[in-house]
Amino acid sequence: MAATLTSTGPARPRKLLASRRIRAGILYALPVIVYLLVLFVYPIFSTLFLSLKNADGSLTLHWYADALTGVNLSVLFTTLRISAETALFSLVFGFVLANAISRLKPLLAGLAMLIVVVPHFISALVRTYGWIILLGDKGLVNQGMADRWFPGAPYQLLYNEIGVVIGTTSVMLPYTVLLLYGVMRGVDRRLLAAAASMGAGRVTIFRRVYLPLVAPGLASAGLLSFILSLGYYITPALMGGPNQTMIASLINQQVMKQNQWNGAAAEGVILLLLTFAGLLLVKLVSSMGASAKKRSAS
Amino acid sequence: MMELRSTLAGRIVLTAVATVILLFLALPIVVIVVTSFGSNAFGSFPPEVWTLNWYRVLFADGSKWPAALSLSVLVAALSTAFSLIIGVTAATALTRSELPLRSAVYALVLGPLLIPQIVTALGLFLLFEPASMLGSPLAIALGHTVLASPIAVLILVATLRGIDERLEDAAASMGAGRLTIARRITFPLAAPGMIAAAIFSFITSFDEFYISQFLSSVDTVTLPVQIYNSLTFDIDPSVTAISAILIAFAILALALVALVRWFGSGRQNSLLSVETATGIATPGGETV
């Protein structure tokens, strides 16, 4: 009795207010939802349907079989290989750089972060062009350094995998540095001090305390640069040779040069699936990291 | 003693390696700017003869650069306008109202940032080609907005979350209507975030390559596509000059964002300081 009395009183206007807030929410969210449904979700699904259709409209897996044989299969392997090499180098460079920056005084650290962030906002095309100038036969690297200190210069640093990995790594590096810097700043220095007070040497502290704490961050940073490299082709197309063709480049060629939309769609779906697998791994690693942190805290 | 020395040596090695990696990031950019003032765009470094020739060539008769530049500016301006409309409404829905399936909407917004841009570009091609809209600035701008609007939404959600809602409640309690609150309280406080969102949307669209390449036609080519074509088909030395201009533009835009943030940070504090001064907003504080 008392309960019904109290609930009929103030509940109704509150409910009214809540429903108004829900209606306002839906109304305000409408532009972004409609926009992305029409220009993002629908195009992705039409890509998926196209990859499964024959010229006469019947269903087929032909385009996937085509994507996974011969030259197309080797493009897939090249993409995985270059992405893995890029991820490895940007992870190692990113780890060293983020670690060094996290030890700097605020002003110097800010300055160093500026050198990391500013290139990130300069078109990858422009930065790739910078590498083409740098790594050419008469470029700064060959003339300025190799010629002086190493015999046998000029070295072929362009239009092969060396050039591609150098260029792509410099494009992916800002992502890993930013991610790892955040992770390293989050490490509780008192844990390191505690280990030292118990007599652990610096190598032991690094291996047994620091590394396990940053490991999930390292894994996600590596996976992120791997995923980003999978769909990338600006630098490989400009700095590589025919053996460095990547999936994204193949999609472009199939649409622009061969008018082969179905094949391009199948390649796109394969790329999408690889990306989803990578993202799933990132999620798994970060949830593992969170549970590890909880365990060490308890 | 031994421990101390090894730490110092380790620190020197680490600093040296870190400096080399920083050079690795900065060198390609420095080299372009320097080369753009040299006589031989692919020749020796540093240049033997300094010249402004490549900048003159950019705007000479018959140059493709002015058309590409103006198309990119037009597309980026349109895309910025679309992104702001979408960003402001979506951020309002996500922070100032009750939205069913909020996490699903969030996932939808983040989608374009997570999946490969080439796949988005292919999908947009399949959408616009049958509509024979390839080469249309509107189509390219609509495509760029798919990538730019999620960034605008994220920035504006963070901006609106950072605004103390008590300021809006206080205005409402004094009888201000919703429009007045939006105009007099929320908008001025959100302005720095909106400017930042606009600048990042503009940069995103201006630098975008994959969607532009799929949606452009022979006569309508955006600046990044023109740069790509110049680097692959006809090695055109004036590309150093346009690249150097883009570098200057990016640095300027980032400086602008930093400046706006710096000015904006003082604003809410000055509004809040009224109540901190009177002691209302210090729960647990001495002065009431």
Coordinates of C-alpha atoms in Angstrom, one line a residue:
Chain A
M1 CA 0.0 0.0 0.0
A2 CA 2.7 2.4 1.0
A3 CA 4.8 1.4 -1.9
T4 CA 2.1 2.1 -4.4
L5 CA 1.5 5.5 -2.8
T6 CA 5.2 6.6 -3.1
S7 CA 5.6 5.2 -6.5
T8 CA 2.6 7.0 -8.1
G9 CA 3.7 10.4 -6.7
P10 CA 7.0 11.6 -8.1
A11 CA 7.6 8.7 -10.5
R12 CA 5.4 9.9 -13.4
P13 CA 7.1 13.2 -14.1
R14 CA 10.5 11.6 -13.8
K15 CA 9.5 8.9 -16.2
L16 CA 8.2 11.6 -18.6
L17 CA 11.5 13.4 -18.3
A18 CA 13.5 10.2 -18.9
S19 CA 11.5 9.4 -22.0
R20 CA 12.1 12.9 -23.3
R21 CA 15.8 12.4 -22.7
I22 CA 15.7 9.2 -24.6
R23 CA 13.8 10.8 -27.5
A24 CA 16.3 13.6 -27.6
G25 CA 19.2 11.1 -27.6
I26 CA 17.7 9.2 -30.6
L27 CA 17.1 12.5 -32.4
Y28 CA 20.6 13.8 -31.9
A29 CA 22.2 10.4 -32.7
L30 CA 20.2 10.2 -36.0
P31 CA 22.6 12.1 -38.3
V32 CA 25.6 10.0 -37.4
I33 CA 23.7 6.7 -37.6
V34 CA 22.0 7.5 -40.9
Y35 CA 25.3 8.8 -42.4
L36 CA 27.4 5.8 -41.4
L37 CA 24.6 3.3 -42.4
V38 CA 24.4 4.7 -45.9
L39 CA 28.1 5.6 -46.5
F40 CA 29.9 3.0 -44.4
V41 CA 27.9 0.0 -43.4
Y42 CA 26.0 -0.4 -46.7
P43 CA 29.1 -0.1 -48.9
I44 CA 30.9 -2.7 -46.8
F45 CA 28.0 -5.1 -47.2
S46 CA 27.7 -4.5 -50.9
T47 CA 31.5 -5.3 -51.1
L48 CA 30.7 -8.6 -49.3
F49 CA 27.8 -9.5 -51.6
L50 CA 29.9 -8.6 -54.7
S51 CA 32.7 -10.9 -53.6
L52 CA 30.2 -13.8 -53.6
K53 CA 28.5 -13.2 -56.9
N54 CA 29.1 -14.4 -60.5
A55 CA 28.6 -12.2 -63.5
D56 CA 25.1 -13.7 -63.9
G57 CA 24.2 -13.0 -60.3
S58 CA 24.5 -16.6 -59.0
L59 CA 26.4 -17.3 -55.8
T60 CA 30.0 -18.4 -56.0
L61 CA 33.3 -18.8 -54.1
H62 CA 35.2 -18.5 -57.3
W63 CA 36.7 -15.0 -56.4
Y64 CA 38.0 -16.3 -53.1
A65 CA 39.6 -19.3 -54.9
D66 CA 41.1 -16.9 -57.3
A67 CA 42.4 -14.6 -54.5
L68 CA 44.1 -17.6 -52.8
T69 CA 46.0 -19.0 -55.8
G70 CA 49.0 -18.0 -57.9
V71 CA 50.2 -14.4 -58.0
N72 CA 47.3 -13.3 -55.7
L73 CA 48.3 -15.7 -53.0
S74 CA 51.9 -14.5 -53.2
V75 CA 50.6 -10.9 -52.8
L76 CA 48.8 -12.1 -49.6
F77 CA 52.1 -13.6 -48.3
T78 CA 54.1 -10.4 -49.2
T79 CA 51.5 -8.3 -47.3
L80 CA 51.8 -10.5 -44.2
R81 CA 55.6 -10.5 -44.4
I82 CA 56.0 -6.8 -44.9
S83 CA 53.5 -6.0 -42.2
A84 CA 55.3 -8.4 -39.8
E85 CA 58.7 -6.8 -40.6
T86 CA 57.3 -3.3 -40.2
A87 CA 55.5 -4.2 -36.9
L88 CA 58.7 -5.7 -35.5
F89 CA 60.9 -2.7 -36.4
S90 CA 58.3 -0.1 -35.2
L91 CA 57.9 -2.1 -32.0
V92 CA 61.7 -2.3 -31.2
F93 CA 62.3 1.4 -32.2
G94 CA 59.1 2.5 -30.4
F95 CA 60.1 0.6 -27.3
V96 CA 63.6 2.2 -27.2
L97 CA 62.3 5.7 -28.0
A98 CA 59.3 5.6 -25.6
N99 CA 61.5 4.3 -22.8
A100 CA 64.1 7.0 -23.4
I101 CA 61.4 9.8 -23.5
S102 CA 59.7 8.5 -20.3
R103 CA 63.0 9.1 -18.5
L104 CA 63.4 12.6 -19.7
K105 CA 62.6 15.8 -17.8
P106 CA 59.1 17.2 -18.8
L107 CA 60.4 20.0 -21.1
L108 CA 62.8 17.7 -23.1
A109 CA 60.2 15.0 -23.1
G110 CA 57.6 17.4 -24.6
L111 CA 60.1 18.5 -27.2
A112 CA 60.8 14.8 -28.2
M113 CA 57.1 14.0 -28.3
L114 CA 56.7 17.0 -30.7
I115 CA 59.2 15.3 -33.1
V116 CA 57.1 12.2 -32.8
V117 CA 53.7 13.8 -33.2
V118 CA 54.3 16.4 -35.9
P119 CA 55.4 13.9 -38.7
H120 CA 52.3 11.9 -37.9
F121 CA 50.2 14.8 -39.2
I122 CA 52.2 15.3 -42.3
S123 CA 50.9 13.3 -45.3
A124 CA 52.5 9.9 -45.6
L125 CA 53.0 10.6 -49.3
V126 CA 55.2 13.6 -48.4
R127 CA 57.2 11.6 -45.9
T128 CA 57.7 8.8 -48.3
Y129 CA 58.9 11.2 -50.9
G130 CA 61.5 12.4 -48.3
W131 CA 62.7 8.9 -48.0
I132 CA 63.0 8.5 -51.8
I133 CA 65.3 11.6 -51.9
L134 CA 67.2 10.3 -48.9
L135 CA 67.8 6.7 -50.0
G136 CA 68.5 7.4 -53.7
D137 CA 71.9 6.7 -55.2
K138 CA 72.9 10.3 -54.7
G139 CA 70.9 10.7 -51.6
L140 CA 72.2 11.7 -48.2
V141 CA 72.4 8.2 -46.9
N142 CA 74.5 6.8 -49.8
Q143 CA 76.6 9.9 -50.4
G144 CA 76.9 11.3 -47.0
M145 CA 77.5 8.1 -45.0
A146 CA 77.9 4.9 -46.9
D147 CA 80.4 6.5 -49.3
R148 CA 82.6 7.7 -46.4
W149 CA 82.5 4.8 -44.0
F150 CA 81.4 1.8 -45.9
P151 CA 83.0 0.4 -49.1
G152 CA 80.8 -0.6 -52.0
A153 CA 78.4 2.4 -52.0
P154 CA 76.1 3.4 -53.5
Y155 CA 73.8 0.7 -52.1
Q156 CA 70.5 -0.2 -53.7
L157 CA 68.1 1.1 -51.0
L158 CA 65.1 1.9 -53.2
Y159 CA 62.7 -0.2 -55.1
N160 CA 63.3 -3.2 -52.9
E161 CA 62.2 -4.5 -49.5
I162 CA 64.8 -2.6 -47.6
G163 CA 63.4 0.7 -48.8
V164 CA 59.8 -0.4 -48.2
V165 CA 60.5 -1.5 -44.6
I166 CA 62.4 1.7 -43.8
G167 CA 59.7 3.9 -45.2
T168 CA 56.7 2.0 -43.8
T169 CA 58.3 1.7 -40.4
S170 CA 58.7 5.5 -40.2
V171 CA 55.0 5.9 -41.0
M172 CA 53.9 3.4 -38.3
L173 CA 56.4 4.4 -35.7
P174 CA 54.5 7.4 -34.2
Y175 CA 51.6 5.1 -33.3
T176 CA 53.7 2.6 -31.4
V177 CA 55.7 5.4 -29.6
L178 CA 52.5 7.1 -28.5
L179 CA 50.9 3.9 -27.3
L180 CA 54.0 2.6 -25.5
Y181 CA 54.8 6.0 -23.9
G182 CA 51.3 5.9 -22.3
V183 CA 51.9 2.4 -21.1
M184 CA 55.3 3.2 -19.7
R185 CA 54.1 6.4 -17.9
G186 CA 51.5 4.2 -16.3
V187 CA 54.0 1.8 -14.7
D188 CA 54.2 2.3 -10.9
R189 CA 57.8 3.1 -10.2
R190 CA 57.4 2.0 -6.6
L191 CA 57.2 -1.6 -7.8
L192 CA 60.7 -1.2 -9.4
A193 CA 62.0 0.4 -6.2
A194 CA 60.5 -2.4 -4.1
A195 CA 62.2 -5.0 -6.2
A196 CA 65.5 -3.1 -5.9
S197 CA 65.1 -2.8 -2.1
M198 CA 64.8 -6.6 -2.0
G199 CA 68.2 -7.0 -3.7
A200 CA 67.2 -7.5 -7.3
G201 CA 69.7 -6.4 -9.9
R202 CA 68.8 -4.0 -12.7
V203 CA 68.6 -6.8 -15.3
T204 CA 66.4 -8.9 -13.0
I205 CA 64.1 -5.9 -12.3
F206 CA 63.8 -5.2 -16.0
R207 CA 63.1 -8.8 -16.9
R208 CA 61.0 -9.9 -13.9
V209 CA 59.1 -6.7 -13.0
Y210 CA 59.2 -4.0 -15.8
L211 CA 58.8 -6.3 -18.8
P212 CA 55.8 -8.2 -17.5
L213 CA 54.1 -4.9 -16.7
V214 CA 54.5 -3.4 -20.1
A215 CA 54.1 -6.7 -22.0
P216 CA 50.4 -6.3 -22.8
G217 CA 51.1 -2.8 -24.1
L218 CA 54.0 -4.1 -26.3
A219 CA 51.7 -6.8 -27.7
S220 CA 48.9 -4.4 -28.6
A221 CA 51.3 -1.8 -30.1
G222 CA 52.9 -4.5 -32.3
L223 CA 49.6 -5.8 -33.3
L224 CA 48.3 -2.3 -34.1
S225 CA 51.2 -1.5 -36.4
F226 CA 50.7 -4.9 -38.0
I227 CA 47.0 -4.3 -38.6
L228 CA 47.7 -0.7 -40.0
S229 CA 50.3 -2.1 -42.3
L230 CA 48.0 -4.7 -43.7
G231 CA 45.8 -2.2 -45.5
Y232 CA 48.6 0.2 -46.4
Y233 CA 50.2 0.6 -49.8
I234 CA 51.4 4.2 -50.4
T235 CA 55.0 3.6 -49.3
P236 CA 55.3 0.0 -50.7
A237 CA 54.0 1.2 -54.1
L238 CA 56.4 4.2 -54.3
M239 CA 59.5 2.7 -52.7
G240 CA 59.1 -1.0 -53.6
G241 CA 59.4 -3.1 -56.7
P242 CA 57.0 -5.7 -58.2
N243 CA 57.9 -8.1 -55.4
Q244 CA 56.5 -5.7 -52.8
T245 CA 52.9 -5.4 -54.1
M246 CA 50.5 -5.5 -51.2
I247 CA 46.8 -6.5 -51.0
A248 CA 45.6 -2.9 -50.9
S249 CA 47.6 -2.1 -54.1
L250 CA 46.2 -5.2 -55.7
I251 CA 42.6 -4.0 -54.9
N252 CA 43.4 -0.7 -56.5
Q253 CA 44.9 -2.3 -59.7
Q254 CA 41.9 -4.7 -60.0
V255 CA 39.4 -1.9 -59.9
M256 CA 41.3 0.8 -61.9
K257 CA 43.2 -1.2 -64.5
Q258 CA 41.4 -4.6 -64.9
N259 CA 37.8 -3.5 -64.1
Q260 CA 37.7 -6.6 -61.9
W261 CA 35.3 -5.5 -59.2
N262 CA 34.4 -8.9 -57.9
G263 CA 38.0 -10.0 -57.4
A264 CA 38.8 -6.7 -55.7
A265 CA 35.8 -7.2 -53.4
A266 CA 37.1 -10.7 -52.4
E267 CA 40.5 -9.3 -51.7
G268 CA 38.9 -6.6 -49.6
V269 CA 36.9 -9.1 -47.6
I270 CA 40.1 -11.2 -46.9
L271 CA 41.8 -8.0 -45.8
L272 CA 38.8 -7.2 -43.5
L273 CA 38.9 -10.7 -42.0
L274 CA 42.7 -10.5 -41.3
T275 CA 42.1 -7.1 -39.7
F276 CA 39.3 -8.4 -37.5
A277 CA 41.5 -11.3 -36.4
G278 CA 44.2 -8.8 -35.4
L279 CA 41.7 -6.7 -33.5
L280 CA 40.3 -9.7 -31.7
L281 CA 43.9 -10.6 -30.6
V282 CA 44.4 -7.0 -29.4
K283 CA 41.2 -7.3 -27.3
L284 CA 42.3 -10.6 -25.9
V285 CA 45.8 -9.3 -25.0
S286 CA 44.4 -6.2 -23.3
S287 CA 41.9 -8.2 -21.3
M288 CA 44.7 -10.5 -20.3
G289 CA 46.7 -7.5 -19.3
A290 CA 43.9 -6.1 -17.2
S291 CA 43.4 -9.4 -15.3
A292 CA 47.2 -9.7 -14.7
K293 CA 47.2 -6.2 -13.3
K294 CA 44.3 -7.1 -11.0
R295 CA 46.2 -10.2 -9.8
S296 CA 49.4 -8.3 -9.0
A297 CA 47.4 -5.7 -7.2
S298 CA 45.6 -8.1 -4.9
Chain B
M1 CA 80.7 2.3 -8.1
M2 CA 80.5 -0.3 -10.8
E3 CA 76.7 -0.1 -10.7
L4 CA 76.8 3.7 -11.1
R5 CA 79.2 3.6 -14.1
S6 CA 77.1 1.1 -16.0
T7 CA 74.0 3.2 -15.4
L8 CA 75.7 6.2 -16.8
A9 CA 77.0 4.3 -19.8
G10 CA 73.6 2.7 -20.4
R11 CA 72.0 6.1 -20.2
I12 CA 74.4 7.6 -22.8
V13 CA 73.8 4.6 -25.2
L14 CA 70.0 4.9 -24.7
T15 CA 70.0 8.6 -25.4
A16 CA 72.2 8.2 -28.5
V17 CA 70.0 5.5 -29.9
A18 CA 66.8 7.5 -29.1
T19 CA 68.3 10.5 -30.9
V20 CA 69.0 8.4 -34.0
I21 CA 65.4 7.2 -34.0
L22 CA 64.1 10.8 -33.6
L23 CA 66.3 11.7 -36.6
F24 CA 64.7 8.8 -38.5
L25 CA 61.3 10.5 -38.0
A26 CA 62.4 14.0 -38.7
L27 CA 65.0 13.6 -41.5
P28 CA 62.6 12.9 -44.4
I29 CA 60.7 16.1 -43.6
V30 CA 63.8 18.3 -43.2
V31 CA 65.2 16.9 -46.5
I32 CA 62.1 17.8 -48.5
V33 CA 62.1 21.4 -47.2
V34 CA 65.8 21.9 -47.9
T35 CA 65.6 20.2 -51.3
S36 CA 62.6 22.3 -52.4
F37 CA 65.0 25.4 -52.3
G38 CA 67.7 23.6 -54.3
S39 CA 68.2 23.6 -58.0
N40 CA 68.3 19.9 -58.5
A41 CA 65.3 18.1 -56.9
F42 CA 66.9 14.7 -57.1
G43 CA 70.6 15.7 -56.9
S44 CA 73.1 16.2 -54.2
F45 CA 72.3 17.1 -50.7
P46 CA 72.6 19.8 -49.4
P47 CA 72.0 21.7 -52.7
E48 CA 74.8 23.5 -54.4
V49 CA 72.7 26.2 -55.9
W50 CA 69.7 27.7 -54.0
T51 CA 66.6 28.8 -55.9
L52 CA 62.9 29.4 -55.6
N53 CA 62.3 28.0 -59.1
W54 CA 60.1 25.0 -58.0
Y55 CA 57.8 27.3 -56.1
R56 CA 57.5 29.5 -59.3
V57 CA 56.8 26.3 -61.4
L58 CA 53.9 25.4 -59.1
F59 CA 51.8 28.3 -60.2
A60 CA 53.1 28.7 -63.8
D61 CA 50.8 28.4 -66.8
G62 CA 49.7 24.8 -67.5
S63 CA 50.5 23.6 -64.0
K64 CA 48.2 20.9 -62.6
W65 CA 48.8 22.0 -59.0
P66 CA 46.4 25.0 -58.6
A67 CA 43.4 22.9 -59.7
A68 CA 44.3 20.0 -57.5
L69 CA 45.0 22.4 -54.5
S70 CA 41.6 24.2 -55.0
L71 CA 39.7 20.9 -55.3
S72 CA 41.3 19.6 -52.1
V73 CA 40.5 22.8 -50.2
L74 CA 36.9 22.7 -51.5
V75 CA 36.5 19.0 -50.5
A76 CA 38.1 19.5 -47.1
A77 CA 35.9 22.5 -46.4
L78 CA 32.7 20.6 -47.3
S79 CA 33.9 17.5 -45.3
T80 CA 34.7 19.7 -42.3
A81 CA 31.2 21.2 -42.4
F82 CA 29.6 17.7 -42.6
S83 CA 31.9 16.4 -39.8
L84 CA 31.0 19.2 -37.5
I85 CA 27.2 18.8 -37.9
I86 CA 27.6 15.0 -37.3
G87 CA 30.1 15.5 -34.5
V88 CA 28.1 18.1 -32.5
T89 CA 24.8 16.2 -32.7
A90 CA 26.4 12.8 -32.0
A91 CA 28.4 14.1 -29.1
T92 CA 25.3 15.7 -27.7
A93 CA 23.4 12.4 -27.9
L94 CA 26.3 10.5 -26.3
T95 CA 26.9 12.9 -23.4
R96 CA 23.7 14.9 -22.7
S97 CA 20.9 12.5 -23.2
E98 CA 19.9 8.9 -22.6
L99 CA 20.6 6.9 -25.7
P100 CA 19.5 3.3 -26.0
L101 CA 22.2 1.0 -27.4
R102 CA 24.8 3.6 -26.6
S103 CA 27.7 1.1 -26.9
A104 CA 26.4 0.0 -30.3
V105 CA 26.4 3.6 -31.6
Y106 CA 29.9 4.0 -30.2
A107 CA 31.1 0.9 -32.1
L108 CA 29.5 2.2 -35.3
V109 CA 31.3 5.5 -34.9
L110 CA 34.6 3.9 -34.3
G111 CA 34.2 1.4 -37.2
P112 CA 35.7 3.6 -39.9
L113 CA 38.8 4.1 -37.8
L114 CA 39.3 0.4 -37.2
I115 CA 38.8 -1.1 -40.7
P116 CA 41.4 -0.7 -43.5
Q117 CA 40.8 2.5 -45.4
I118 CA 41.2 0.7 -48.7
V119 CA 38.1 -1.4 -47.9
T120 CA 36.1 1.7 -47.1
A121 CA 37.3 3.3 -50.3
L122 CA 36.3 0.2 -52.4
G123 CA 32.8 0.2 -50.8
L124 CA 32.4 3.9 -51.5
F125 CA 33.5 3.3 -55.1
L126 CA 30.8 0.6 -55.4
L127 CA 28.3 3.1 -54.1
F128 CA 29.2 6.1 -56.2
E129 CA 30.2 4.5 -59.5
P130 CA 26.7 3.3 -60.4
A131 CA 25.4 6.7 -59.5
S132 CA 28.0 8.2 -61.9
M133 CA 29.2 10.5 -59.2
L134 CA 32.9 9.7 -59.7
G135 CA 34.9 12.9 -59.8
S136 CA 32.2 14.9 -58.0
P137 CA 33.6 17.0 -55.2
L138 CA 30.5 16.3 -53.2
A139 CA 31.0 12.5 -53.5
I140 CA 34.7 12.8 -52.4
A141 CA 33.7 15.1 -49.5
L142 CA 31.0 12.7 -48.4
G143 CA 33.5 9.9 -48.6
H144 CA 36.1 11.8 -46.6
T145 CA 33.5 12.5 -43.9
V146 CA 33.3 8.8 -43.2
L147 CA 36.9 9.0 -41.9
A148 CA 36.8 12.6 -40.5
S149 CA 33.5 12.5 -38.6
P150 CA 34.6 9.7 -36.1
I151 CA 37.5 11.9 -35.1
A152 CA 35.2 14.9 -34.7
V153 CA 32.8 12.8 -32.6
L154 CA 35.6 11.6 -30.3
I155 CA 37.1 15.1 -29.8
L156 CA 33.6 16.6 -29.1
V157 CA 32.6 13.8 -26.7
A158 CA 35.7 14.5 -24.7
T159 CA 35.0 18.3 -24.9
L160 CA 31.4 17.9 -23.7
R161 CA 32.4 15.5 -20.9
G162 CA 35.0 18.1 -19.8
I163 CA 32.3 20.8 -19.4
D164 CA 30.9 21.0 -15.9
E165 CA 27.2 20.1 -16.3
R166 CA 26.5 22.1 -13.1
L167 CA 27.0 25.3 -15.1
E168 CA 24.2 24.2 -17.4
D169 CA 22.0 23.2 -14.5
A170 CA 22.7 26.5 -12.8
A171 CA 21.6 28.4 -15.9
A172 CA 18.5 26.2 -16.1
S173 CA 17.6 26.8 -12.5
M174 CA 17.7 30.5 -13.2
G175 CA 15.1 30.1 -15.9
A176 CA 17.3 29.9 -19.0
G177 CA 15.7 28.0 -21.9
R178 CA 17.6 25.1 -23.6
L179 CA 18.5 27.3 -26.5
T180 CA 19.8 30.0 -24.3
I181 CA 21.9 27.5 -22.3
A182 CA 23.3 26.1 -25.5
R183 CA 24.1 29.5 -26.9
R184 CA 25.4 31.3 -23.8
I185 CA 27.0 28.4 -21.8
T186 CA 27.7 25.2 -23.7
F187 CA 28.7 26.7 -27.0
P188 CA 31.3 29.2 -25.7
L189 CA 32.8 26.5 -23.5
A190 CA 32.8 23.9 -26.3
A191 CA 34.2 26.4 -28.9
P192 CA 37.9 25.4 -28.5
G193 CA 37.0 21.7 -28.9
M194 CA 34.9 22.5 -31.9
I195 CA 37.8 24.4 -33.5
A196 CA 40.1 21.5 -32.8
A197 CA 37.5 19.1 -34.3
A198 CA 37.2 21.3 -37.4
I199 CA 41.0 21.5 -37.9
F200 CA 41.5 17.7 -37.5
S201 CA 38.6 17.1 -39.9
F202 CA 40.1 19.4 -42.4
I203 CA 43.6 17.8 -42.1
T204 CA 42.1 14.3 -42.4
S205 CA 40.2 15.2 -45.6
F206 CA 43.0 17.2 -47.0
D207 CA 45.6 14.4 -46.6
E208 CA 43.2 11.5 -47.5
F209 CA 44.5 9.4 -50.4
Y210 CA 42.7 6.0 -50.8
I211 CA 39.1 7.3 -51.0
S212 CA 40.2 10.2 -53.2
Q213 CA 42.0 7.9 -55.6
F214 CA 38.9 5.7 -56.0
L215 CA 36.4 8.5 -56.3
S216 CA 38.4 10.9 -58.5
S217 CA 38.1 11.1 -62.2
V218 CA 40.6 12.2 -64.9
D219 CA 39.9 15.9 -64.6
T220 CA 39.1 16.0 -60.9
V221 CA 42.2 15.0 -58.9
T222 CA 42.8 15.9 -55.3
L223 CA 46.3 17.1 -54.2
P224 CA 47.4 13.8 -52.6
V225 CA 46.4 11.9 -55.7
Q226 CA 48.2 14.4 -57.9
I227 CA 51.3 14.0 -55.7
Y228 CA 51.1 10.2 -56.0
N229 CA 50.7 10.4 -59.8
S230 CA 53.7 12.8 -60.0
L231 CA 55.8 10.4 -58.0
T232 CA 54.8 7.3 -60.0
F233 CA 54.3 8.4 -63.6
D234 CA 56.1 11.7 -64.4
I235 CA 58.8 12.6 -61.8
D236 CA 58.0 16.3 -61.5
P237 CA 60.6 18.2 -59.5
S238 CA 58.0 20.8 -58.4
V239 CA 56.5 18.1 -56.2
T240 CA 59.2 19.1 -53.6
A241 CA 57.8 22.6 -53.4
I242 CA 54.2 21.5 -52.9
S243 CA 55.3 18.9 -50.3
A244 CA 57.2 21.7 -48.4
I245 CA 54.0 23.8 -48.5
L246 CA 52.0 20.9 -47.1
I247 CA 54.6 20.5 -44.3
A248 CA 54.3 24.1 -43.4
F249 CA 50.5 23.9 -43.5
A250 CA 50.4 20.8 -41.2
I251 CA 52.8 22.5 -38.6
L252 CA 50.7 25.7 -38.7
A253 CA 47.4 23.7 -38.2
L254 CA 48.9 21.9 -35.2
A255 CA 50.2 25.1 -33.7
L256 CA 46.7 26.5 -34.1
V257 CA 45.2 23.6 -32.2
A258 CA 47.7 24.0 -29.4
L259 CA 46.9 27.8 -29.2
V260 CA 43.2 27.2 -29.1
R261 CA 43.5 24.6 -26.4
W262 CA 45.7 26.9 -24.4
F263 CA 43.2 29.8 -24.6
G264 CA 40.3 27.5 -24.0
S265 CA 41.7 26.0 -20.8
G266 CA 41.3 29.3 -19.0
R267 CA 37.7 29.8 -19.9
Q268 CA 35.9 27.2 -17.8
N269 CA 38.1 27.9 -14.8
S270 CA 37.2 31.6 -14.9
L271 CA 33.5 30.6 -14.9
L272 CA 34.0 28.1 -12.1
S273 CA 36.1 30.5 -10.1
V274 CA 33.0 32.4 -9.2
E275 CA 31.7 29.5 -7.2
T276 CA 35.1 28.4 -5.9
A277 CA 35.6 32.0 -4.7
T278 CA 32.3 31.9 -2.8
G279 CA 33.1 28.4 -1.5
I280 CA 30.0 26.7 -2.9
A281 CA 31.8 24.2 -4.9
T282 CA 34.2 22.9 -2.3
P283 CA 32.6 19.9 -0.7
G284 CA 34.4 19.1 2.5
G285 CA 36.2 22.5 2.3
E286 CA 36.4 24.8 5.2
T287 CA 34.5 27.8 3.7
V288 CA 30.8 27.5 3.3

